[in-house]
mmCIF file of C-alpha atoms in Angstrom:
data_model
loop_
_atom_site.group_PDB
_atom_site.id
_atom_site.type_symbol
_atom_site.label_atom_id
_atom_site.label_comp_id
_atom_site.label_asym_id
_atom_site.label_seq_id
_atom_site.Cartn_x
_atom_site.Cartn_y
_atom_site.Cartn_z
ATOM 1 C CA MET A 1 -49.935 -31.905 -1.492
ATOM 2 C CA THR A 2 -52.058 -29.194 0.077
ATOM 3 C CA TYR A 3 -51.951 -28.784 3.836
ATOM 4 C CA GLU A 4 -55.238 -30.672 4.221
ATOM 5 C CA GLU A 5 -54.038 -33.470 1.929
ATOM 6 C CA SER A 6 -50.758 -33.819 3.816
ATOM 7 C CA LEU A 7 -52.547 -34.112 7.153
ATOM 8 C CA GLY A 8 -54.977 -36.602 5.646
ATOM 9 C CA TRP A 9 -52.052 -38.739 4.562
ATOM 10 C CA LEU A 10 -50.364 -38.428 7.973
ATOM 11 C CA TYR A 11 -53.517 -39.499 9.812
ATOM 12 C CA SER A 12 -53.868 -42.449 7.450
ATOM 13 C CA THR A 13 -50.602 -43.804 8.877
ATOM 14 C CA GLN A 14 -52.379 -44.367 12.204
ATOM 15 C CA GLN A 15 -53.492 -47.672 10.706
ATOM 16 C CA PHE A 16 -49.964 -48.895 11.441
ATOM 17 C CA GLY A 17 -50.677 -48.448 15.152
ATOM 18 C CA ILE A 18 -48.018 -48.112 17.838
ATOM 19 C CA LYS A 19 -44.646 -49.677 17.060
ATOM 20 C CA LEU A 20 -42.025 -49.119 19.715
ATOM 21 C CA GLY A 21 -38.447 -49.024 18.456
ATOM 22 C CA LEU A 22 -35.844 -46.675 16.998
ATOM 23 C CA ASP A 23 -35.008 -48.267 13.638
ATOM 24 C CA ASN A 24 -37.585 -46.367 11.598
ATOM 25 C CA ILE A 25 -36.965 -42.957 13.148
ATOM 26 C CA ARG A 26 -33.205 -43.334 12.742
ATOM 27 C CA ARG A 27 -33.697 -44.339 9.122
ATOM 28 C CA LEU A 28 -35.980 -41.345 8.525
ATOM 29 C CA LEU A 29 -33.569 -38.930 10.153
ATOM 30 C CA LYS A 30 -30.651 -40.329 8.180
ATOM 31 C CA ALA A 31 -32.621 -39.821 4.957
ATOM 32 C CA LEU A 32 -33.160 -36.202 6.020
ATOM 33 C CA GLY A 33 -29.428 -35.719 6.634
ATOM 34 C CA ASP A 34 -29.628 -36.147 10.420
ATOM 35 C CA PRO A 35 -31.017 -32.641 11.070
ATOM 36 C CA HIS A 36 -31.004 -33.254 14.821
ATOM 37 C CA GLY A 37 -27.236 -33.692 14.958
ATOM 38 C CA HIS A 38 -26.343 -30.106 15.879
ATOM 39 C CA LEU A 39 -29.360 -29.313 18.066
ATOM 40 C CA SER A 40 -29.289 -29.068 21.884
ATOM 41 C CA PHE A 41 -32.129 -31.054 23.450
ATOM 42 C CA LEU A 42 -33.760 -31.082 26.866
ATOM 43 C CA HIS A 43 -35.466 -34.486 26.824
ATOM 44 C CA VAL A 44 -38.451 -35.048 29.123
ATOM 45 C CA ALA A 45 -40.085 -38.382 30.026
ATOM 46 C CA GLY A 46 -42.460 -39.456 32.797
ATOM 47 C CA THR A 47 -46.116 -40.250 33.355
ATOM 48 C CA ASN A 48 -47.636 -37.025 34.665
ATOM 49 C CA GLY A 49 -46.557 -33.413 34.259
ATOM 50 C CA LYS A 50 -44.409 -33.904 31.139
ATOM 51 C CA GLY A 51 -46.232 -31.284 29.116
ATOM 52 C CA SER A 52 -46.264 -28.734 31.927
ATOM 53 C CA VAL A 53 -42.541 -29.165 32.598
ATOM 54 C CA CYS A 54 -41.809 -28.862 28.872
ATOM 55 C CA ALA A 55 -43.890 -25.692 28.661
ATOM 56 C CA MET A 56 -42.029 -24.234 31.644
ATOM 57 C CA LEU A 57 -38.599 -25.089 30.243
ATOM 58 C CA GLU A 58 -39.465 -23.516 26.906
ATOM 59 C CA ALA A 59 -40.974 -20.400 28.502
ATOM 60 C CA ILE A 60 -37.902 -19.828 30.675
ATOM 61 C CA LEU A 61 -35.494 -20.325 27.771
ATOM 62 C CA ARG A 62 -37.518 -17.939 25.620
ATOM 63 C CA ALA A 63 -37.590 -15.367 28.434
ATOM 64 C CA ALA A 64 -33.786 -15.630 28.441
ATOM 65 C CA ASP A 65 -33.811 -14.658 24.726
ATOM 66 C CA HIS A 66 -32.969 -18.093 23.358
ATOM 67 C CA LYS A 67 -34.574 -19.345 20.159
ATOM 68 C CA THR A 68 -36.585 -22.363 21.235
ATOM 69 C CA GLY A 69 -38.209 -25.415 19.731
ATOM 70 C CA LEU A 70 -40.949 -27.291 21.570
ATOM 71 C CA TYR A 71 -42.295 -30.741 20.651
ATOM 72 C CA THR A 72 -45.232 -32.125 22.637
ATOM 73 C CA SER A 73 -48.155 -34.496 22.207
ATOM 74 C CA PRO A 74 -51.005 -34.956 21.827
ATOM 75 C CA HIS A 75 -52.445 -31.792 20.352
ATOM 76 C CA LEU A 76 -55.778 -30.471 21.579
ATOM 77 C CA ILE A 77 -57.284 -29.070 18.373
ATOM 78 C CA ASP A 78 -54.651 -28.361 15.712
ATOM 79 C CA PHE A 79 -51.864 -30.798 14.790
ATOM 80 C CA ARG A 80 -49.474 -27.847 14.515
ATOM 81 C CA GLU A 81 -49.688 -27.314 18.287
ATOM 82 C CA ARG A 82 -47.200 -30.182 18.611
ATOM 83 C CA ILE A 83 -44.354 -28.338 16.875
ATOM 84 C CA ARG A 84 -43.524 -24.773 17.919
ATOM 85 C CA VAL A 85 -40.612 -22.418 17.381
ATOM 86 C CA GLY A 86 -40.424 -19.390 19.655
ATOM 87 C CA GLY A 87 -43.928 -20.220 20.844
ATOM 88 C CA ASN A 88 -45.361 -20.178 17.309
ATOM 89 C CA LYS A 89 -46.931 -23.218 15.649
ATOM 90 C CA ILE A 90 -45.179 -24.679 12.623
ATOM 91 C CA PRO A 91 -46.578 -22.928 9.505
ATOM 92 C CA ARG A 92 -49.040 -24.812 7.344
ATOM 93 C CA GLU A 93 -46.726 -24.565 4.328
ATOM 94 C CA ALA A 94 -43.780 -26.010 6.252
ATOM 95 C CA THR A 95 -46.030 -28.823 7.508
ATOM 96 C CA SER A 96 -47.242 -29.827 4.051
ATOM 97 C CA ARG A 97 -43.801 -29.487 2.479
ATOM 98 C CA GLY A 98 -42.149 -31.529 5.226
ATOM 99 C CA LEU A 99 -44.774 -34.261 5.197
ATOM 100 C CA GLU A 100 -44.684 -34.539 1.414
ATOM 101 C CA ASN A 101 -40.925 -35.046 1.584
ATOM 102 C CA LEU A 102 -41.256 -37.686 4.317
ATOM 103 C CA ARG A 103 -43.928 -39.500 2.349
ATOM 104 C CA ARG A 104 -41.622 -39.625 -0.661
ATOM 105 C CA LEU A 105 -38.652 -40.833 1.360
ATOM 106 C CA ALA A 106 -40.563 -43.728 2.974
ATOM 107 C CA ALA A 107 -42.783 -44.658 0.016
ATOM 108 C CA SER A 108 -40.882 -47.833 -0.854
ATOM 109 C CA TRP A 109 -40.204 -49.050 2.687
ATOM 110 C CA ASP A 110 -41.436 -52.511 3.619
ATOM 111 C CA HIS A 111 -42.402 -51.308 7.096
ATOM 112 C CA SER A 112 -43.942 -47.841 7.084
ATOM 113 C CA PRO A 113 -43.111 -45.447 9.901
ATOM 114 C CA THR A 114 -45.959 -44.641 12.280
ATOM 115 C CA PHE A 115 -47.839 -41.368 12.736
ATOM 116 C CA PHE A 116 -45.628 -40.452 15.695
ATOM 117 C CA GLU A 117 -42.394 -41.305 13.886
ATOM 118 C CA PHE A 118 -43.327 -39.121 10.929
ATOM 119 C CA ALA A 119 -44.402 -36.302 13.265
ATOM 120 C CA THR A 120 -41.130 -36.519 15.223
ATOM 121 C CA ALA A 121 -39.042 -36.416 12.052
ATOM 122 C CA LEU A 122 -41.050 -33.418 10.803
ATOM 123 C CA ALA A 123 -40.454 -31.614 14.087
ATOM 124 C CA LEU A 124 -36.701 -32.214 14.160
ATOM 125 C CA GLN A 125 -36.381 -31.083 10.543
ATOM 126 C CA HIS A 126 -38.333 -27.894 11.297
ATOM 127 C CA PHE A 127 -36.253 -27.115 14.383
ATOM 128 C CA ALA A 128 -33.048 -27.543 12.387
ATOM 129 C CA GLU A 129 -34.304 -25.344 9.541
ATOM 130 C CA SER A 130 -35.327 -22.723 12.122
ATOM 131 C CA ASP A 131 -31.851 -22.690 13.747
ATOM 132 C CA CYS A 132 -33.224 -23.338 17.241
ATOM 133 C CA GLU A 133 -30.710 -22.911 20.030
ATOM 134 C CA PHE A 134 -32.525 -25.284 22.389
ATOM 135 C CA VAL A 135 -35.252 -27.850 21.762
ATOM 136 C CA VAL A 136 -37.515 -29.121 24.540
ATOM 137 C CA LEU A 137 -38.587 -32.611 23.541
ATOM 138 C CA GLU A 138 -41.416 -34.525 25.211
ATOM 139 C CA THR A 139 -41.509 -38.290 24.825
ATOM 140 C CA GLY A 140 -44.704 -39.726 23.427
ATOM 141 C CA MET A 141 -44.980 -42.975 25.381
ATOM 142 C CA GLY A 142 -42.328 -44.653 27.473
ATOM 143 C CA GLY A 143 -38.847 -43.471 26.630
ATOM 144 C CA ARG A 144 -36.453 -46.303 25.855
ATOM 145 C CA LEU A 145 -38.098 -47.174 22.525
ATOM 146 C CA ASP A 146 -39.863 -43.851 21.922
ATOM 147 C CA ALA A 147 -39.093 -42.105 18.623
ATOM 148 C CA THR A 148 -37.784 -39.042 20.468
ATOM 149 C CA ASN A 149 -35.045 -41.191 22.008
ATOM 150 C CA ALA A 150 -33.026 -40.961 18.792
ATOM 151 C CA VAL A 151 -31.524 -37.685 20.061
ATOM 152 C CA MET A 152 -28.595 -36.983 22.382
ATOM 153 C CA PRO A 153 -29.729 -34.451 25.014
ATOM 154 C CA VAL A 154 -27.881 -32.016 27.265
ATOM 155 C CA VAL A 155 -30.101 -33.141 30.155
ATOM 156 C CA SER A 156 -32.567 -35.991 30.730
ATOM 157 C CA VAL A 157 -35.627 -35.011 32.771
ATOM 158 C CA ILE A 158 -38.031 -37.461 34.415
ATOM 159 C CA THR A 159 -41.373 -36.326 35.824
ATOM 160 C CA PRO A 160 -43.440 -38.379 38.312
ATOM 161 C CA ILE A 161 -43.904 -41.986 37.197
ATOM 162 C CA ALA A 162 -47.097 -43.961 37.745
ATOM 163 C CA LEU A 163 -48.926 -46.824 36.067
ATOM 164 C CA ASP A 164 -50.112 -45.907 32.566
ATOM 165 C CA HIS A 165 -49.917 -47.520 29.120
ATOM 166 C CA THR A 166 -49.428 -50.816 30.951
ATOM 167 C CA ARG A 167 -50.067 -52.812 27.774
ATOM 168 C CA TRP A 168 -46.794 -51.510 26.368
ATOM 169 C CA LEU A 169 -44.752 -50.328 29.355
ATOM 170 C CA GLY A 170 -45.293 -52.991 32.017
ATOM 171 C CA LYS A 171 -47.611 -53.917 34.842
ATOM 172 C CA THR A 172 -45.584 -52.503 37.740
ATOM 173 C CA VAL A 173 -44.200 -49.074 38.564
ATOM 174 C CA ALA A 174 -40.668 -50.488 38.369
ATOM 175 C CA GLU A 175 -41.287 -51.828 34.864
ATOM 176 C CA VAL A 176 -42.741 -48.520 33.706
ATOM 177 C CA ALA A 177 -39.805 -46.675 35.290
ATOM 178 C CA TRP A 178 -37.363 -48.871 33.379
ATOM 179 C CA GLU A 179 -38.927 -47.748 30.109
ATOM 180 C CA LYS A 180 -39.013 -44.096 31.138
ATOM 181 C CA ALA A 181 -35.400 -44.233 32.357
ATOM 182 C CA GLY A 182 -34.448 -45.392 28.881
ATOM 183 C CA ILE A 183 -33.927 -41.736 27.918
ATOM 184 C CA ILE A 184 -30.877 -41.629 30.206
ATOM 185 C CA LYS A 185 -27.700 -41.412 28.109
ATOM 186 C CA PRO A 186 -24.067 -42.031 29.147
ATOM 187 C CA SER A 187 -22.612 -39.116 31.134
ATOM 188 C CA VAL A 188 -25.638 -36.868 30.465
ATOM 189 C CA PRO A 189 -26.983 -35.305 33.679
ATOM 190 C CA VAL A 190 -30.337 -36.597 34.926
ATOM 191 C CA VAL A 191 -32.905 -34.644 36.936
ATOM 192 C CA SER A 192 -35.944 -36.378 38.383
ATOM 193 C CA ALA A 193 -39.028 -35.376 40.290
ATOM 194 C CA PRO A 194 -39.553 -37.164 43.617
ATOM 195 C CA GLN A 195 -40.609 -40.716 42.789
ATOM 196 C CA ASP A 196 -42.299 -43.785 44.170
ATOM 197 C CA PRO A 197 -39.493 -45.814 45.842
ATOM 198 C CA ALA A 198 -39.692 -48.532 43.178
ATOM 199 C CA ALA A 199 -39.288 -45.969 40.395
ATOM 200 C CA ALA A 200 -36.520 -44.093 42.229
ATOM 201 C CA GLU A 201 -34.515 -47.300 42.629
ATOM 202 C CA VAL A 202 -34.650 -47.955 38.877
ATOM 203 C CA ILE A 203 -33.598 -44.391 38.012
ATOM 204 C CA VAL A 204 -30.713 -44.427 40.504
ATOM 205 C CA ARG A 205 -29.454 -47.748 39.198
ATOM 206 C CA ARG A 206 -29.638 -46.662 35.567
ATOM 207 C CA ALA A 207 -27.876 -43.362 36.230
ATOM 208 C CA GLU A 208 -25.087 -45.166 38.082
ATOM 209 C CA GLU A 209 -24.674 -47.697 35.260
ATOM 210 C CA LEU A 210 -24.231 -44.921 32.693
ATOM 211 C CA GLY A 211 -22.064 -42.626 34.803
ATOM 212 C CA CYS A 212 -24.627 -39.816 35.042
ATOM 213 C CA SER A 213 -25.010 -37.224 37.741
ATOM 214 C CA LEU A 214 -28.476 -37.522 39.254
ATOM 215 C CA THR A 215 -30.531 -34.888 41.058
ATOM 216 C CA PHE A 216 -33.928 -35.385 42.647
ATOM 217 C CA ALA A 217 -35.726 -32.021 42.639
ATOM 218 C CA GLU A 218 -37.367 -32.188 46.050
ATOM 219 C CA ALA A 219 -38.171 -28.479 46.464
ATOM 220 C CA VAL A 220 -41.166 -26.499 45.221
ATOM 221 C CA TRP A 221 -41.218 -23.101 43.501
ATOM 222 C CA ASP A 222 -42.592 -20.464 45.833
ATOM 223 C CA SER A 223 -40.505 -17.466 44.855
ATOM 224 C CA ALA A 224 -42.941 -15.670 42.536
ATOM 225 C CA GLU A 225 -46.163 -15.924 40.576
ATOM 226 C CA LEU A 226 -46.713 -19.096 38.535
ATOM 227 C CA GLY A 227 -48.755 -19.059 35.339
ATOM 228 C CA LEU A 228 -50.183 -22.569 35.868
ATOM 229 C CA ARG A 229 -52.662 -23.436 38.626
ATOM 230 C CA GLY A 230 -52.320 -26.304 41.057
ATOM 231 C CA ARG A 231 -49.994 -27.177 43.915
ATOM 232 C CA HIS A 232 -48.253 -29.829 41.785
ATOM 233 C CA GLN A 233 -47.128 -27.132 39.346
ATOM 234 C CA LYS A 234 -44.830 -25.720 42.019
ATOM 235 C CA GLY A 235 -42.998 -29.046 42.015
ATOM 236 C CA ASN A 236 -42.935 -29.063 38.212
ATOM 237 C CA ALA A 237 -41.417 -25.585 38.254
ATOM 238 C CA ALA A 238 -38.675 -26.687 40.647
ATOM 239 C CA LEU A 239 -37.959 -29.653 38.363
ATOM 240 C CA ALA A 240 -37.672 -27.362 35.333
ATOM 241 C CA ILE A 241 -35.269 -25.009 37.126
ATOM 242 C CA ALA A 242 -33.110 -27.874 38.422
ATOM 243 C CA SER A 243 -32.951 -29.289 34.893
ATOM 244 C CA LEU A 244 -31.686 -26.027 33.427
ATOM 245 C CA ARG A 245 -29.050 -25.813 36.162
ATOM 246 C CA ALA A 246 -27.955 -29.423 35.616
ATOM 247 C CA ALA A 247 -27.575 -28.731 31.896
ATOM 248 C CA GLY A 248 -25.137 -25.946 32.769
ATOM 249 C CA LEU A 249 -27.309 -23.193 31.317
ATOM 250 C CA ASP A 250 -26.758 -19.739 32.734
ATOM 251 C CA ILE A 251 -30.305 -18.472 33.122
ATOM 252 C CA SER A 252 -30.896 -15.385 35.250
ATOM 253 C CA ASP A 253 -33.351 -15.352 38.136
ATOM 254 C CA ASN A 254 -35.301 -12.657 36.289
ATOM 255 C CA ALA A 255 -35.697 -14.857 33.201
ATOM 256 C CA ILE A 256 -36.799 -17.784 35.372
ATOM 257 C CA ALA A 257 -39.391 -15.644 37.141
ATOM 258 C CA GLN A 258 -40.651 -14.144 33.875
ATOM 259 C CA GLY A 259 -40.885 -17.514 32.136
ATOM 260 C CA LEU A 260 -42.768 -19.142 35.003
ATOM 261 C CA ARG A 261 -45.108 -16.170 35.277
ATOM 262 C CA ASP A 262 -45.873 -16.149 31.538
ATOM 263 C CA VAL A 263 -46.071 -19.914 30.910
ATOM 264 C CA ARG A 264 -49.347 -21.222 29.523
ATOM 265 C CA TRP A 265 -50.338 -24.857 29.031
ATOM 266 C CA PRO A 266 -54.002 -25.329 28.078
ATOM 267 C CA GLY A 267 -56.104 -28.140 29.459
ATOM 268 C CA ARG A 268 -54.274 -28.506 32.740
ATOM 269 C CA PHE A 269 -56.591 -27.238 35.486
ATOM 270 C CA GLN A 270 -57.524 -24.479 33.067
ATOM 271 C CA MET A 271 -60.345 -22.178 34.147
ATOM 272 C CA ILE A 272 -62.683 -20.721 31.549
ATOM 273 C CA GLY A 273 -64.517 -17.896 33.238
ATOM 274 C CA GLU A 274 -66.114 -18.730 36.568
ATOM 275 C CA ARG A 275 -67.897 -21.853 35.381
ATOM 276 C CA PHE A 276 -65.674 -24.277 33.467
ATOM 277 C CA VAL A 277 -62.542 -26.110 34.603
ATOM 278 C CA LEU A 278 -60.711 -28.269 32.051
ATOM 279 C CA ASP A 279 -58.151 -30.850 33.113
ATOM 280 C CA GLY A 280 -56.808 -33.587 30.853
ATOM 281 C CA CYS A 281 -55.962 -36.016 33.648
ATOM 282 C CA HIS A 282 -56.119 -39.582 32.339
ATOM 283 C CA ASN A 283 -54.864 -41.853 35.111
ATOM 284 C CA PRO A 284 -55.473 -42.291 38.856
ATOM 285 C CA HIS A 285 -52.296 -40.443 39.920
ATOM 286 C CA ALA A 286 -53.386 -37.388 37.933
ATOM 287 C CA ALA A 287 -56.960 -37.697 39.222
ATOM 288 C CA GLU A 288 -55.695 -37.578 42.809
ATOM 289 C CA GLN A 289 -53.800 -34.395 42.023
ATOM 290 C CA LEU A 290 -56.859 -32.927 40.331
ATOM 291 C CA LEU A 291 -58.907 -33.637 43.461
ATOM 292 C CA LEU A 292 -56.326 -31.849 45.643
ATOM 293 C CA ASN A 293 -56.248 -28.865 43.318
ATOM 294 C CA TRP A 294 -60.034 -28.678 43.307
ATOM 295 C CA ARG A 295 -60.181 -28.792 47.104
ATOM 296 C CA ASP A 296 -57.519 -26.063 47.355
ATOM 297 C CA LEU A 297 -59.497 -23.726 45.106
ATOM 298 C CA PHE A 298 -63.147 -24.649 45.669
ATOM 299 C CA GLY A 299 -63.230 -26.436 49.019
ATOM 300 C CA THR A 300 -66.206 -28.787 49.304
ATOM 301 C CA GLU A 301 -68.065 -27.367 46.286
ATOM 302 C CA GLN A 302 -69.190 -30.022 43.822
ATOM 303 C CA ALA A 303 -69.417 -29.885 40.036
ATOM 304 C CA ASP A 304 -71.135 -31.429 37.093
ATOM 305 C CA VAL A 305 -68.325 -33.628 35.772
ATOM 306 C CA ILE A 306 -68.239 -34.204 32.015
ATOM 307 C CA PHE A 307 -66.141 -37.350 31.725
ATOM 308 C CA GLY A 308 -64.789 -39.344 28.799
ATOM 309 C CA ALA A 309 -61.828 -41.715 28.657
ATOM 310 C CA LEU A 310 -59.921 -44.111 26.489
ATOM 311 C CA GLY A 311 -60.731 -47.770 26.956
ATOM 312 C CA ASP A 312 -57.205 -48.711 28.026
ATOM 313 C CA LYS A 313 -57.212 -46.277 30.957
ATOM 314 C CA ASP A 314 -58.136 -47.035 34.569
ATOM 315 C CA TYR A 315 -61.333 -44.995 34.348
ATOM 316 C CA SER A 316 -62.990 -46.916 37.196
ATOM 317 C CA THR A 317 -60.435 -45.702 39.714
ATOM 318 C CA MET A 318 -60.493 -42.193 38.260
ATOM 319 C CA LEU A 319 -64.273 -41.961 38.624
ATOM 320 C CA GLU A 320 -63.991 -43.258 42.199
ATOM 321 C CA ILE A 321 -61.359 -40.646 43.089
ATOM 322 C CA LEU A 322 -63.435 -37.813 41.631
ATOM 323 C CA ALA A 323 -66.719 -38.988 43.187
ATOM 324 C CA PRO A 324 -66.518 -36.655 46.234
ATOM 325 C CA ILE A 325 -66.568 -33.566 44.010
ATOM 326 C CA SER A 326 -69.066 -34.963 41.486
ATOM 327 C CA ARG A 327 -72.606 -33.607 41.803
ATOM 328 C CA GLU A 328 -73.441 -35.579 38.662
ATOM 329 C CA VAL A 329 -71.282 -37.272 36.033
ATOM 330 C CA LEU A 330 -72.148 -36.653 32.386
ATOM 331 C CA LEU A 331 -70.553 -39.497 30.429
ATOM 332 C CA VAL A 332 -69.490 -38.926 26.824
ATOM 333 C CA PRO A 333 -67.385 -40.623 24.138
ATOM 334 C CA VAL A 334 -64.063 -39.091 23.155
ATOM 335 C CA ARG A 335 -62.859 -38.617 19.603
ATOM 336 C CA SER A 336 -60.599 -41.633 19.357
ATOM 337 C CA GLU A 337 -60.847 -45.170 18.052
ATOM 338 C CA ARG A 338 -59.648 -46.222 21.511
ATOM 339 C CA ALA A 339 -62.530 -44.469 23.305
ATOM 340 C CA ALA A 340 -64.478 -46.244 26.020
ATOM 341 C CA ALA A 341 -68.211 -46.242 25.262
ATOM 342 C CA PRO A 342 -70.209 -44.148 27.759
ATOM 343 C CA GLU A 343 -72.259 -47.246 28.557
ATOM 344 C CA ILE A 344 -69.064 -48.995 29.688
ATOM 345 C CA LEU A 345 -68.066 -45.977 31.771
ATOM 346 C CA ALA A 346 -71.527 -46.010 33.349
ATOM 347 C CA SER A 347 -70.942 -49.499 34.719
ATOM 348 C CA ALA A 348 -68.019 -48.103 36.726
ATOM 349 C CA CYS A 349 -69.789 -44.960 37.954
ATOM 350 C CA ARG A 350 -71.058 -44.993 41.550
ATOM 351 C CA VAL A 351 -72.612 -41.506 41.639
ATOM 352 C CA PRO A 352 -75.620 -40.071 39.767
ATOM 353 C CA HIS A 353 -74.815 -40.068 36.064
ATOM 354 C CA ARG A 354 -76.258 -39.670 32.601
ATOM 355 C CA ILE A 355 -75.066 -40.766 29.168
ATOM 356 C CA PHE A 356 -74.698 -38.415 26.204
ATOM 357 C CA ALA A 357 -73.850 -39.115 22.585
ATOM 358 C CA HIS A 358 -71.697 -36.006 22.221
ATOM 359 C CA ALA A 359 -69.757 -33.581 24.412
ATOM 360 C CA ARG A 360 -71.863 -30.726 23.021
ATOM 361 C CA GLU A 361 -75.008 -32.255 24.501
ATOM 362 C CA ALA A 362 -73.314 -32.720 27.867
ATOM 363 C CA LEU A 363 -72.169 -29.088 27.887
ATOM 364 C CA GLU A 364 -75.721 -27.948 27.187
ATOM 365 C CA ALA A 365 -77.077 -30.190 29.965
ATOM 366 C CA SER A 366 -74.527 -29.131 32.578
ATOM 367 C CA HIS A 367 -75.170 -26.328 35.039
ATOM 368 C CA GLY A 368 -73.164 -24.422 37.593
ATOM 369 C CA LYS A 369 -69.517 -25.287 38.123
ATOM 370 C CA THR A 370 -68.532 -27.828 35.457
ATOM 371 C CA LEU A 371 -65.370 -29.957 35.341
ATOM 372 C CA ILE A 372 -64.331 -31.502 32.013
ATOM 373 C CA THR A 373 -61.847 -34.318 32.483
ATOM 374 C CA GLY A 374 -60.738 -37.904 31.785
ATOM 375 C CA SER A 375 -58.880 -37.352 28.525
ATOM 376 C CA LEU A 376 -56.955 -34.658 26.677
ATOM 377 C CA PHE A 377 -58.949 -35.670 23.603
ATOM 378 C CA LEU A 378 -62.114 -34.580 25.427
ATOM 379 C CA VAL A 379 -60.522 -31.368 26.673
ATOM 380 C CA GLY A 380 -59.509 -30.463 23.124
ATOM 381 C CA GLU A 381 -63.007 -31.163 21.838
ATOM 382 C CA VAL A 382 -64.575 -28.941 24.511
ATOM 383 C CA LEU A 383 -62.105 -26.123 23.871
ATOM 384 C CA GLU A 384 -63.130 -26.271 20.224
ATOM 385 C CA LEU A 385 -66.828 -26.264 21.145
ATOM 386 C CA LEU A 386 -66.232 -23.205 23.321
ATOM 387 C CA GLY A 387 -64.507 -21.483 20.398
ATOM 388 C CA LEU A 388 -61.139 -21.232 22.150
ATOM 389 C CA GLU A 389 -57.614 -21.591 20.761
ATOM 390 C CA PRO A 390 -55.134 -23.724 22.754
#
């Protein structure tokens, strides 16, 4: 298969939807010879900040001259963003070769693996072939039954937990926390961000049951420059540092400072020139943080807000939270079968708003300071329209 053909096949597996469970990924990895068996993983779950913490961990490890693997999702523009070695995207040839092999291995299975299971297996195979010293692994959704949970990590990291993906993870913070805490493994150290009391209770109980040391990273990073904007990133940085320490990794202060200074993670309060701010927040907890970050940087200034969201998100509450900084809301669809129609979003919007058929039209109609938010899918689309690489 060519690269384009292999990706076409991979995307066709999205018809199988989301299937939580570890049977398929374990079967795939076994067929590949269990490539993950000798790799050292830093496994990250949570609701908000997972990607930023993963990016920080990888940047620090790379600054300390370790060969790193990084697996994150979703991608913004290019599928290969999900799988990186030493900061570089998986090559097109390795992608097509790996996917062709996975397609062959699972061709006769009664229950096909999902898109995410195939992508996870491809990533672990590539990291093994690349002889990575450390792999930073972000869960896709949940944790307990997430495909990434087939690995045994050197540390389990949990970022702030809030309500999200409630259809699959539960209707309460405690239920969601139970799924996220499923990445905790016997005797493997656990490091958590400060949590809602209901989530903290679940994490403490699970760590005690499995005989794990548990650290709550309460501090913030204020020692040097940080490459990511926003007050919450200082907490994410402290969580990343505490996780490296808990894993027993001897990382110098200079490497920590360099990694945190150089870290980049597109679409998270990312400024493009003086006009555009892109933030992929997609739940109320993240929207509240976005509002704080905006106030810190721009005070009472308002923006044209280009907003699109998935239909299973709490977009009503997000729009309400962002209303004080919204001069006008330009509602658009996002590139996903799960997208909420702009007309549906309009019914939840309590500030002046207009509906557009495409993000390009909304960009052209916006003026002055413009905030693009509501979904990482939308952020990726706008980055592409602006001609920028993630």
